[in-house]
Coordinates of C-alpha atoms and ligand atoms in Angstrom, one line a residue:
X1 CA 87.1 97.4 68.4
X2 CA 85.6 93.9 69.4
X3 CA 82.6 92.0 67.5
X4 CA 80.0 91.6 69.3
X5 CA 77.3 90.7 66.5
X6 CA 77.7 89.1 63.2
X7 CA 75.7 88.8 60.3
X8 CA 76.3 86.4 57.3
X9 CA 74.2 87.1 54.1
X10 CA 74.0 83.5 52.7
X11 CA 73.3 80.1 54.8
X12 CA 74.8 77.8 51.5
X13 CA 78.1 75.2 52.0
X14 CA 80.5 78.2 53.0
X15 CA 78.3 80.2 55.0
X16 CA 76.4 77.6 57.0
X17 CA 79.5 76.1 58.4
X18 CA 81.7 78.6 58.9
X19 CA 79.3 80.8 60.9
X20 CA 78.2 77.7 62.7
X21 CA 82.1 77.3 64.0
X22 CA 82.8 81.0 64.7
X23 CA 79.7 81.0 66.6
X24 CA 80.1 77.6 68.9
X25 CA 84.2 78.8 69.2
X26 CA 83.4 82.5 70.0
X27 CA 80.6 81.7 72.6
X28 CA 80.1 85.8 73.4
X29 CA 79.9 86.8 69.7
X30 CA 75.8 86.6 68.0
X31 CA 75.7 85.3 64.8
X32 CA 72.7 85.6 62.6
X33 CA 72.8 83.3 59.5
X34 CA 70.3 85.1 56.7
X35 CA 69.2 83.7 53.4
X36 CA 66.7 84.9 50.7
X37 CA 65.5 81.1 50.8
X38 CA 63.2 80.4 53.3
X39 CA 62.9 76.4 52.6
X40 CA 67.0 76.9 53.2
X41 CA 66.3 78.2 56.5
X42 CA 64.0 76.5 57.6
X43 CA 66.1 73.1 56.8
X44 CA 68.9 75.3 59.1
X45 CA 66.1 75.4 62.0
X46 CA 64.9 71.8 61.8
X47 CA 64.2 70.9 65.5
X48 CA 66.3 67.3 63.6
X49 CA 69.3 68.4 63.2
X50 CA 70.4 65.9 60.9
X51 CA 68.1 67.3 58.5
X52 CA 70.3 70.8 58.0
X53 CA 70.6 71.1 54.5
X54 CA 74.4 70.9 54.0
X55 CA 76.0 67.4 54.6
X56 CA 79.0 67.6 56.4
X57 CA 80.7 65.1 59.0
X58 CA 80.7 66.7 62.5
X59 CA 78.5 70.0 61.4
X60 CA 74.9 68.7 63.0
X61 CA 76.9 68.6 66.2
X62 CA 78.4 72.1 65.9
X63 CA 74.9 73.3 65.2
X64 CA 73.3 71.6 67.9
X65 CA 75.8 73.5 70.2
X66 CA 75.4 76.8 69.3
X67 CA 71.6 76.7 67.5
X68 CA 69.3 78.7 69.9
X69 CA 72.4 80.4 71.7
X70 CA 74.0 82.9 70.1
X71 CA 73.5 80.8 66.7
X72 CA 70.4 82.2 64.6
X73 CA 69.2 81.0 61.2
X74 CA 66.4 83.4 59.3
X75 CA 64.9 85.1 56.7
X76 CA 65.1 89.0 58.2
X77 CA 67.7 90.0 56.3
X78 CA 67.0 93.8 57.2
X79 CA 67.2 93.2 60.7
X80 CA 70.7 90.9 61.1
X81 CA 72.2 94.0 58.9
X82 CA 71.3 96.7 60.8
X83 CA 72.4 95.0 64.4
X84 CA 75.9 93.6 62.9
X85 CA 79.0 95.2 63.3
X86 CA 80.4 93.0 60.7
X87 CA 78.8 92.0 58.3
X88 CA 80.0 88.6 56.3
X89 CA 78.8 88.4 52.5
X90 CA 78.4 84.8 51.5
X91 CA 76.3 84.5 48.6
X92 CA 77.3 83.0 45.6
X93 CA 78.9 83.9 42.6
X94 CA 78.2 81.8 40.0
X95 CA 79.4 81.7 36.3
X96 CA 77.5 84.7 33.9
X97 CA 75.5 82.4 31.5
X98 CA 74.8 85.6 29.9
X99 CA 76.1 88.7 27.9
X100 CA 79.8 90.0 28.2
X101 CA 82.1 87.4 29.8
X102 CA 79.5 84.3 29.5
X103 CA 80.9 80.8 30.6
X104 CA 83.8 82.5 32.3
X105 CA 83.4 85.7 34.5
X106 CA 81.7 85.6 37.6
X107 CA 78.0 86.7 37.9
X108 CA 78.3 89.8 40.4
X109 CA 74.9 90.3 40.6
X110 CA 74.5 89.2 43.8
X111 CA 76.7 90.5 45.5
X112 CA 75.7 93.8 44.1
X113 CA 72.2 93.0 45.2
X114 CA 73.7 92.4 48.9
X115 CA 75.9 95.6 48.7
X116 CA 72.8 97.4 48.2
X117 CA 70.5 96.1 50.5
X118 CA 73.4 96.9 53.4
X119 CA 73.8 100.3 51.8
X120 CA 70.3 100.9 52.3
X121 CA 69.7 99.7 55.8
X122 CA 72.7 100.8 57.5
X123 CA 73.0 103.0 60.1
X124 CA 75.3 102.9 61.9
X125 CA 79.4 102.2 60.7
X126 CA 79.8 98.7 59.6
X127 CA 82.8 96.0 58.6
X128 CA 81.8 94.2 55.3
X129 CA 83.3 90.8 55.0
X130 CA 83.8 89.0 51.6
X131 CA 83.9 85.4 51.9
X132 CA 82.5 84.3 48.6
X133 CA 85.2 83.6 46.1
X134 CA 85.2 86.6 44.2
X135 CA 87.4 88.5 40.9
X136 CA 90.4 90.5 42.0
X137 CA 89.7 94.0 42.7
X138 CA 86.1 92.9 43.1
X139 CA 86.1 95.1 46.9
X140 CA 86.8 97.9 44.6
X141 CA 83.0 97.7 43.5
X142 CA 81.6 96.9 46.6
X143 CA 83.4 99.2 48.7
X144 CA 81.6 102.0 45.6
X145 CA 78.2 100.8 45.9
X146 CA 78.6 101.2 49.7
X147 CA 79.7 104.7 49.4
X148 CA 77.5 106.1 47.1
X149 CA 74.2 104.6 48.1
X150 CA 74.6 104.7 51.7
X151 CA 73.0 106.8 54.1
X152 CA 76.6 108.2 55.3
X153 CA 77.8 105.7 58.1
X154 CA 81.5 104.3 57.2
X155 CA 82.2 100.8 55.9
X156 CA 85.8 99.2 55.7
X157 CA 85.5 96.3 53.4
X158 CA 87.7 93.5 54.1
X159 CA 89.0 89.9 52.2
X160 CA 88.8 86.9 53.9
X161 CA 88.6 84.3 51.9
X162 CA 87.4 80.2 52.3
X163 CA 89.6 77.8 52.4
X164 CA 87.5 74.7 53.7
X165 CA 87.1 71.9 51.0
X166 CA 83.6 70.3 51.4
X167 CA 83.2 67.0 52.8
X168 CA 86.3 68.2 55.5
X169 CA 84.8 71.5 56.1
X170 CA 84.5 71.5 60.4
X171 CA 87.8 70.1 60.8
X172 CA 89.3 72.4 58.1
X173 CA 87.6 75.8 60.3
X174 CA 87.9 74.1 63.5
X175 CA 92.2 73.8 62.4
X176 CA 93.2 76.2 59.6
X177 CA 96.3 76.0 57.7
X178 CA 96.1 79.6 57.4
X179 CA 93.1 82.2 57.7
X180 CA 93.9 84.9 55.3
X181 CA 92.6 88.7 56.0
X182 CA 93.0 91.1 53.8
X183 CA 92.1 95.3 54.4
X184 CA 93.2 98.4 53.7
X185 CA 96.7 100.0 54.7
X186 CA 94.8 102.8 56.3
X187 CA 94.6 103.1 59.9
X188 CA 90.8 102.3 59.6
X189 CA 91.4 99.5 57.3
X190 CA 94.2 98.3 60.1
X191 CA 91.6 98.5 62.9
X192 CA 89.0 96.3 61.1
X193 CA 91.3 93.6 60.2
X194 CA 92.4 93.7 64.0
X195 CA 88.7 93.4 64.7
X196 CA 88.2 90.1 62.5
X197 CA 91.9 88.6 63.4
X198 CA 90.7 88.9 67.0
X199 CA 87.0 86.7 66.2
X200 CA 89.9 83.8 64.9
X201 CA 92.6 84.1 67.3
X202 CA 89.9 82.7 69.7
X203 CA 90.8 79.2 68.4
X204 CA 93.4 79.8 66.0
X205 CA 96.9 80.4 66.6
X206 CA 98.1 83.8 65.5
X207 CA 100.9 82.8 63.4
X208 CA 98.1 81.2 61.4
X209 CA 96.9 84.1 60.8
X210 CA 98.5 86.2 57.7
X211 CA 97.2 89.8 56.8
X212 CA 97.7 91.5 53.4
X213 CA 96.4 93.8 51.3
X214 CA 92.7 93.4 49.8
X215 CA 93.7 92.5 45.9
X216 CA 96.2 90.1 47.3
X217 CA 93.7 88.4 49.2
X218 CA 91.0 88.4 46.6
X219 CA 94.1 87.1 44.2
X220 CA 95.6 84.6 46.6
X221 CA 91.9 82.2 47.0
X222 CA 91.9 82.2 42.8
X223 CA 95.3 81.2 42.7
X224 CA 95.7 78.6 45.7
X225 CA 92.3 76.9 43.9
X226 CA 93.9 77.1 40.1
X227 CA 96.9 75.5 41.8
X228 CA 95.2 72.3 43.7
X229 CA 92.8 72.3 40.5
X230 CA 96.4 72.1 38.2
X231 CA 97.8 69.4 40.2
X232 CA 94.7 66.7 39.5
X233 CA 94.6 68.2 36.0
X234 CA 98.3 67.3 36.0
X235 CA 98.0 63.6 37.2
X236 CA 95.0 62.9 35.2
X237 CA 96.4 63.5 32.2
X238 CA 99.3 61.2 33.2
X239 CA 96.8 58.6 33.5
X240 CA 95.7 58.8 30.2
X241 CA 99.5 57.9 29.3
X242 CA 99.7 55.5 31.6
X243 CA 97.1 53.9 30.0
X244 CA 99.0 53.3 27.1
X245 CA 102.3 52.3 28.2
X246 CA 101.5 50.0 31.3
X247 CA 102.7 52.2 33.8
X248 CA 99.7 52.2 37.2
X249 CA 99.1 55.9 37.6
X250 CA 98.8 55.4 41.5
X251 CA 102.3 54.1 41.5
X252 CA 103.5 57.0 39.5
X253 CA 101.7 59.2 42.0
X254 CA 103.3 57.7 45.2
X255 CA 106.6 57.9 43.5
X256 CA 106.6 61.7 42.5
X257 CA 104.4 62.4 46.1
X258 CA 107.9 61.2 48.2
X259 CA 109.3 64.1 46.8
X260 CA 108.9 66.2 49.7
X261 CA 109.0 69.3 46.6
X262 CA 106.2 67.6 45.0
X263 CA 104.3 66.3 48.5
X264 CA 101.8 63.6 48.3
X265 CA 98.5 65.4 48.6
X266 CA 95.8 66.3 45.3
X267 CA 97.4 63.7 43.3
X268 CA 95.0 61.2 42.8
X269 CA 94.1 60.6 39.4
X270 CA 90.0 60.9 39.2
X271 CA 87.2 60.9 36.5
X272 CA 87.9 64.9 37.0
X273 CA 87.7 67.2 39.2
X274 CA 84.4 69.5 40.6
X275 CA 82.5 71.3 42.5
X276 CA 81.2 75.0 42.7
X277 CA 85.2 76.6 43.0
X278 CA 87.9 75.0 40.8
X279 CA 86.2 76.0 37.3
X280 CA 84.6 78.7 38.2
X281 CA 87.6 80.1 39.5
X282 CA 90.1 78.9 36.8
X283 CA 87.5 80.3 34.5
X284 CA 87.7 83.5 36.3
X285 CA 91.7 84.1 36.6
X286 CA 91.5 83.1 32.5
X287 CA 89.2 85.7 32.1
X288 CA 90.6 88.4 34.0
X289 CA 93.9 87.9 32.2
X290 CA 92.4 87.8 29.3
X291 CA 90.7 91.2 30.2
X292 CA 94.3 92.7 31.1
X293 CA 95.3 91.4 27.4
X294 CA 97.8 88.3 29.1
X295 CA 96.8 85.6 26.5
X296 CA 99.8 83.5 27.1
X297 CA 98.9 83.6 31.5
X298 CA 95.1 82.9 30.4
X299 CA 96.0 80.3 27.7
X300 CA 98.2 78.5 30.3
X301 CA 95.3 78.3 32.8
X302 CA 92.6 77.2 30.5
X303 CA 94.3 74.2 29.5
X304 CA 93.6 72.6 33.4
X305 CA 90.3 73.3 32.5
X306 CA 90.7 71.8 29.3
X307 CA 92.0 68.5 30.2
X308 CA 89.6 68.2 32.9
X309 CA 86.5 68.5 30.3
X310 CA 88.8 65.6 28.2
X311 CA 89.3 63.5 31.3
X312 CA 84.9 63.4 32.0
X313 CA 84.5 62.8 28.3
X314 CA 87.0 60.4 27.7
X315 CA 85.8 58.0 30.6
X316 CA 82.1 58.2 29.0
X317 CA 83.6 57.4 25.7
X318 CA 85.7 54.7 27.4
X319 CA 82.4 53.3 28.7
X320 CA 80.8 53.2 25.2
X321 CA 83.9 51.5 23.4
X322 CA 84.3 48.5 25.8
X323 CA 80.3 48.0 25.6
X324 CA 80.9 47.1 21.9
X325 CA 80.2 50.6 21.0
X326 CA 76.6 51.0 22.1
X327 CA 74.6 52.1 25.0
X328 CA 71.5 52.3 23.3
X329 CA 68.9 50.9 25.6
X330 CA 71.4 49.5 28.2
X331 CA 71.4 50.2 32.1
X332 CA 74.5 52.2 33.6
X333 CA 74.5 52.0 37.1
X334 CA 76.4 55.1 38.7
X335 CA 77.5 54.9 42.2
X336 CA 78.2 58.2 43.2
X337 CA 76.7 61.4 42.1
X338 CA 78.5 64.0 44.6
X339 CA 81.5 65.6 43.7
X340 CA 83.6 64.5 46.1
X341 CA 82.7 62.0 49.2
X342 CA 81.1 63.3 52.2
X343 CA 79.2 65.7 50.6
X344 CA 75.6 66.3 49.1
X345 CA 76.7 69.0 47.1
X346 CA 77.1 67.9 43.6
X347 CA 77.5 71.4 41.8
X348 CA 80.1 70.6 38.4
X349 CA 80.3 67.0 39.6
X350 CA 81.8 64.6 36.8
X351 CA 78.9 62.6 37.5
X352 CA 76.7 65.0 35.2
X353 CA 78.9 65.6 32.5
X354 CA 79.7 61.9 32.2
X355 CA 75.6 60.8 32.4
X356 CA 75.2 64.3 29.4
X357 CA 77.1 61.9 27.2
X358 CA 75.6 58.4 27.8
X359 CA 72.0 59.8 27.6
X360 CA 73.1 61.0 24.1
X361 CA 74.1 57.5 23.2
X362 CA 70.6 56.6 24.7
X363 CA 72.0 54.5 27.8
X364 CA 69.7 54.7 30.7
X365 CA 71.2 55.6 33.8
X366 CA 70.6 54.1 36.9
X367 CA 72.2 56.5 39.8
X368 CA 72.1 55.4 43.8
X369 CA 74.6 58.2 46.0
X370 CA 74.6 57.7 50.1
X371 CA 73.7 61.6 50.6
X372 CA 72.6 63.6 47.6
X373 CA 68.4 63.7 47.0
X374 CA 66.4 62.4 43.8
X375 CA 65.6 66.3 43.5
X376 CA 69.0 67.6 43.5
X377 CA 69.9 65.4 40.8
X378 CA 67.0 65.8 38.2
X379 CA 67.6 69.7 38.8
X380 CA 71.7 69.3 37.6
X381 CA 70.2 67.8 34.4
X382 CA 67.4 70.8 34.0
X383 CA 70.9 72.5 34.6
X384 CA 72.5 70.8 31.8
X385 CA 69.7 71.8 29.7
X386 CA 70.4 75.4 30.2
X387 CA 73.7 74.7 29.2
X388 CA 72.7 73.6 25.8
X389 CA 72.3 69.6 26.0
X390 CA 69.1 68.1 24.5
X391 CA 68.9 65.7 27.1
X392 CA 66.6 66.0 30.2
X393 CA 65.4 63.8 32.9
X394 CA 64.4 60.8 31.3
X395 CA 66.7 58.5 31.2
X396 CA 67.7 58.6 34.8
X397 CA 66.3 56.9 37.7
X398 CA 67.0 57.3 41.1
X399 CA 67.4 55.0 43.4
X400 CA 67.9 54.5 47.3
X401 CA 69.4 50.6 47.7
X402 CA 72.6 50.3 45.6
X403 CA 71.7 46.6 44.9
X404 CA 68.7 47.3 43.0
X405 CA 70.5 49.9 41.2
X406 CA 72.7 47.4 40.3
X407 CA 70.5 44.9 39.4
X408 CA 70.4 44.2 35.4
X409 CA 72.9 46.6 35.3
X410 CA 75.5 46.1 32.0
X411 CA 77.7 48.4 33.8
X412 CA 78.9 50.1 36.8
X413 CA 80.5 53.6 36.6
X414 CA 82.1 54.6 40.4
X415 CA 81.9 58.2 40.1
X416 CA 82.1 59.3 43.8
X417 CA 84.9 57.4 45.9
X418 CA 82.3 57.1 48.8
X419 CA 84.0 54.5 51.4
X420 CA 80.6 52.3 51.8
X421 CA 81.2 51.0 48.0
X422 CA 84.3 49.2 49.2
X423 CA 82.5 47.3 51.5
X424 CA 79.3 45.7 48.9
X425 CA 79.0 42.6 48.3
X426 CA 80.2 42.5 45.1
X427 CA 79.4 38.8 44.6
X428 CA 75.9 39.6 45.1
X429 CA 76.3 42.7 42.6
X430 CA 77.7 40.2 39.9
X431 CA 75.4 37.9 40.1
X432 CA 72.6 40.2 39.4
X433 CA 74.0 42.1 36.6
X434 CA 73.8 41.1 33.0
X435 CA 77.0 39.2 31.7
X436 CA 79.9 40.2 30.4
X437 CA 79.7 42.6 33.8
X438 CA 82.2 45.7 33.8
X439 CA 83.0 48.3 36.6
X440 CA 84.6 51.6 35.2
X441 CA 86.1 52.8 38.6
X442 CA 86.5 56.2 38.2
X443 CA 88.0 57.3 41.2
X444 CA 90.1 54.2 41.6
X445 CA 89.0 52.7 45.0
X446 CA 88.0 49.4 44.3
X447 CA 90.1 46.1 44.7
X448 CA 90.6 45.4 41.2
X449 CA 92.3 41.3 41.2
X450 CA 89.3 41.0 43.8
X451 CA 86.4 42.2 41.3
X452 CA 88.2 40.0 38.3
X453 CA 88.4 36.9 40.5
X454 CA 84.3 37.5 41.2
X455 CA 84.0 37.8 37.4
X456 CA 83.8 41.2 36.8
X457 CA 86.0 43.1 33.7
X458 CA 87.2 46.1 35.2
X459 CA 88.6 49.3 34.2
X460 CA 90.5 52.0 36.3
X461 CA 91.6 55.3 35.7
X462 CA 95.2 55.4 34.5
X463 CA 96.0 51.6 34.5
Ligands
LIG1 C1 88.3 73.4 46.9 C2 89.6 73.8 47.7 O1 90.3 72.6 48.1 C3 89.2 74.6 48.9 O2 90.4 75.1 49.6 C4 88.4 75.9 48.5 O3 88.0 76.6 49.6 C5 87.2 75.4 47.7 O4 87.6 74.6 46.6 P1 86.4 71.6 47.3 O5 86.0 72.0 45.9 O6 85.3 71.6 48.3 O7 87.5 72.6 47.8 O8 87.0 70.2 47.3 P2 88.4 69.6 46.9 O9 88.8 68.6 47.9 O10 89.4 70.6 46.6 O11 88.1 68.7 45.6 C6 87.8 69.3 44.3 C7 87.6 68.2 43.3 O12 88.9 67.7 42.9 C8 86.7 67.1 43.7 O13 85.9 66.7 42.6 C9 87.7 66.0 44.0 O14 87.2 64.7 43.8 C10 88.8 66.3 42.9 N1 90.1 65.7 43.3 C11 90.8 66.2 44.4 C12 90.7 64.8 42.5 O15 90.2 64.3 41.5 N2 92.0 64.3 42.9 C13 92.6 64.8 44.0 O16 93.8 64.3 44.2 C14 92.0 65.7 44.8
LIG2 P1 78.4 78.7 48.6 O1 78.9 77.3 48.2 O2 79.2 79.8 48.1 O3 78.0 78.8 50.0 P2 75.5 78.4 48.0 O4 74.8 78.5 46.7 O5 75.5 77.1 48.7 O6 77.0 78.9 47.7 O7 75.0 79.5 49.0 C1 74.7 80.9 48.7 C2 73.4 81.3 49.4 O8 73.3 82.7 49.3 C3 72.2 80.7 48.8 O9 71.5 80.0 49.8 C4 71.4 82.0 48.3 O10 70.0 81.8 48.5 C5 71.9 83.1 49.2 N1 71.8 84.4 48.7 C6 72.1 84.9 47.4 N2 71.8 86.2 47.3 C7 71.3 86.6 48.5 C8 70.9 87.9 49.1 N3 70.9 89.0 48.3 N4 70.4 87.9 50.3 C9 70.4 86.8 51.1 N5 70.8 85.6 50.6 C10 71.3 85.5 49.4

C-alpha cells in the first residue's frame, strides 16, 4: 500500500514540523495539519511566515515550500480524517493534575478524545499513527476504542515515536539517527509499517530505519528520554561537588566526554533540565513501574527527577545567599526564559521554577528572552498557580531590550544559554546596574575572567 494522504491531529512543536518536512520531502503525499485551536492555525496560515507559531531555525522555509501545495493547516478535523489513509495522532499528553496517578501519569484524555472522533468518522480502513509520547501499552487502548466505536472499517495502529529535540528539530527530521516504527507481527500490522517505512525512506536511508514491535516502541522513546535526561541529572549533580572541592565541572565533563564509552554529548552541567518530555516522561516510566509493583526500577528513576528539582532550587537559593540573604524588593534580571536556546517553547523551563522561589522572597523579576512572548510567560506563572504556588504575575515584568532589563538590576540570572548574550556589552550592562553587580550564569556560557575584570562578581554552575 502507498500513502497518498495524511492527516496529523495536532499542529503543536512535534506535529507542526514534522508534517511540515514529510510533506516538502514527499512532494506527492497531501498532508493536512488539524488542530482544535483555531488562533494555532491560523498563526500556521499567516501569509508572514515568520509569524508560524513554533520557533524553529530553518522551519519558516520548509513551510513556505510546501504551504499551499500539498501542505494544509486547518480547523476541519472531520474532513482531514475521513480523506487520510494514515492518520498521525499528535496531541499532547500532559501530566494528570488530577485523580489517580496525579503529578505522574500521563493525562490520556486526549488522545482518547482523538480515538473517538476517528472512530466516529471513519469510513473507510485507516493506519493510526502515535507520535505523541505516550505510556507503554498505551496502543492497547487506542487500538480498543477504535474497535468498538467504529463503524466497522479496519485500523492497524502503529508507534512511531519523536525523536527531534526543539531548537534542532528540521535538521534532526531532515537527518535522523534513527526513525523507529513499531506495528503489529501480523501480516496486516507488517503491511502498515511497510506503508509508513516507505513515507521515510524518501529521504532517509533504510538502515536508519528500525522496526519493532508496538510496546517496544512505545518503551524505547520513554527510555531513550530517561536516559539523556539521567545524563544532565548525572553532571549536575557533579557540579554541586565541584563546587566544593575546586574542581571546574566543564573540565570534568571534557575529561569523562573523551571516553568514547561515555561520548561527549548531554553533559553540560545547567540550572536543570526542561521542556514538555524529560519529566513528564521520567514521571511516567516511575509510574508505570510503580504500577507493575517495581519500587526499586521506579525509585532509581525518580531520583533524576529529584536532583533536577534540587539543581533549580539550589541556584535560586544560591541567588538569595550571595545577595546577603535578601531579595525583598530587589530587581533580578533573567536572560532567558526558554528552556533550551532556539526555541519559544518554555513548557517546564528552569526559568519558572527558579522565578517561583525569588517571587516568594519578594524579589522582582525583570525577564527579557530573544523569542518567547510577554503572554507566554505570565501564563507559566497562572501555571504555577495551578500547581499550588501563591505567587502570580506581579512581580514580573517583561521586557523586549535586554539593556533596560538590565538596568538597576542587583543581579543577573542567565537561564537560557541563547548565543546573542555572549555578545552584550557587558561594560554597558555594569555600568547600569546597582553595585556590588553579580551574574549567576546558569548555563555556563559567559566569559567569566572577562565579566570580573569589567567588575562584575560572578557565579557559574559547578565552579
Ligand atoms: C528531548 C529529547 O532530546 C528528544 O530526543 C525527544 O524527542 C524530546 O525530548 P528536548 O526536550 O526538545 O528533546 O530538548 P533537549 O535538547 O533534550 O534538552 C532538554 C533539556 O535538557 C533542556 O532544558 C536543556 O537545556 C537541558 N540540557 C541538555 C542540559 O541541561 N544539559 C545538556 O547537556 C543537555
Ligand atoms: P507537542 O509538543 O506534543 O506537539 P503541543 O501542546 O505543542 O504538544 O501540541 C499539541 C496540539 O494538539 C495542541 O495545539 C492542541 O490544541 C492539539 N489537540 C489536542 N487535542 C486535540 C484534538 N482532539 N483534536 C485536534 N487537536 C487537538
Amino acid at each position: 500500500m502507498k500513502v497518498k494522504n495524511i492527516c496529523c491531529i495536532g499542529a503543536g512543536y512535534v506535529g507542526g514540523p514534522t508534517m511540515s518536512v514529510i510533506a516538502y520531502k514527499c512532494p506527492d503525499i497531501k498532508v493536512n495539519i488539524v488542530d482544535l485551536n483555531a488562533e494555532r492555525i491560523a498563526a500556521w496560515n499567516d501569509e508572514d511566515v515568520n509569524n508560524i507559531p513554533v520557533y524553529e531555525p530553518g522551519l519558516s522555509d520548509i513551510v513556505a515550500a510546501a504551504r499551499g501545495k500539498n501542505l494544509f493547516f486547518s480547523t476541519d478535523v472531520e474532513k482531514a480524517i475521513e480523506e487520510a489513509d494514515m492518520i498521525f495522532i499528535s496531541v499532547n499528553t500532559p501530566t494528570k493534575t488530577y485523580g489517580v496517578g496525579k503529578g505522574m501519569a500521563a493525562d490520556l484524555k486526549y488522545i482518547e478524545l482523538c480515538a473517538r472522533q476517528i472512530a466516529a468518522v471513519a469510513k473507510s480502513d485507516k493506519i493510526v499513527v502515535e507520535k505523541s509520547t505516550l505510556p507503554v501499552r498505551t496502543a492497547e487502548a487506542v487500538k480498543n476504542i477504535l474497535e468498538n466505536t467504529g463503524n466497522g472499517v479496519k485500523f492497524q495502529i502503529l508507534s512511531n515515536p519523536e525523536f527531534l529535540a526543539e531548537g534542532t528539530a528540521v535538521d534532526d527530521l531532515l537527518n535522523p539517527d534513527r526513525v523507529l516504527v513499531g506495528g503489529d507481527t501480523t501480516p496486516e500490522g507488517q503491511e502498515a509499517m511497510n506503508a509508513l517505512v516507505e513515507v521515510y525512506a524518501n529521504w532517509i536511508p533504510k538502515d536508519r530505519i528500525l522496526t519493532t514491535n508496538v510496546w517496544s516502541s512505545e518503551l524505547s522513546k520513554l527510555t531513550a528520554n530517561a536516559f539523556l535526561a539521567q545524563r544532565v541529572s548525572s553532571i549536575n549533580a557533579i557540579s554541586e561537588l565541584c563546587e566544593r572541592t575546586g574542581a571546574d565541572v566543564n573540565e570534568v565533563a571534557r575529561a569523562i566526554g573523551t571516553d568514547s564509552r561515555i561520548g561527549p554529548k548531554f553533559l553540560k552541567a545547567s540550572v536543570g533540565f526542561g521542556g514538555s518530555c524529560f519529566q513528564k516522561d521520567i514521571l511516567n516510566l516511575v509510574y508505570i513501574a510503580r504500577t507493575y509493583g517495581l519500587t526499586e526500577v521506579a525509585d532509581y528513576w525518580e531520583q533524576v527527577i529529584i536532583m533536577n528539582d534540587h539543581q533549580k532550587r539550589r541556584f535560586a537559593s544560591n541567588i538569595v545567599k550571595t545577595l546577603y540573604n535578601t531579595v525583598s524588593g530587589k530587581k533580578i534580571a533573567f536572560l532567558g526564559w526558554a528552556f533550551k536556546k532556539d526555541t519559544n517553547d518554555t513548557r517546564e523551563s528552569a526559568a519558572i521554577y527558579v522565578a517561583d522561589d525569588l517571587l516568594n522572597e519578594q524579589a522582582g523579576i525583570a525577564v527579557y528572552d530573544p523569542k518567547v512572548e510577554e503572554e507566554a510567560i505570565y501564563r507559566d506563572m497562572d501555571y504555577l498557580a495551578t500547581r499550588g504556588s501563591s505567587v502570580n504575575r506581579k512581580g514580573i515584568t517583561v521586557y523586549t531590550d535586554p539593556y533596560e532589563a538590565c538596568r538597576d538590576a542587583h543581579a543577573i540570572a542567565i537561564l537560557t544559554e541563547w548565543d546573542e548574550f555572549k555578545g552584550y556589552d557587558w561594560q554597558r550592562i555594569y555600568d547600569n546596574m546597582k553595585k556590588p553587580a553579580f551574574v549567576f550564569d546558569g548555563r555556563n556560557i559567559l566569559d567569566s575572567d572577562q565579566l570580573q575584570k569589567i567588575g562584575f562578581i560572578v557565579s557559574s554552575i559547578g565552579k
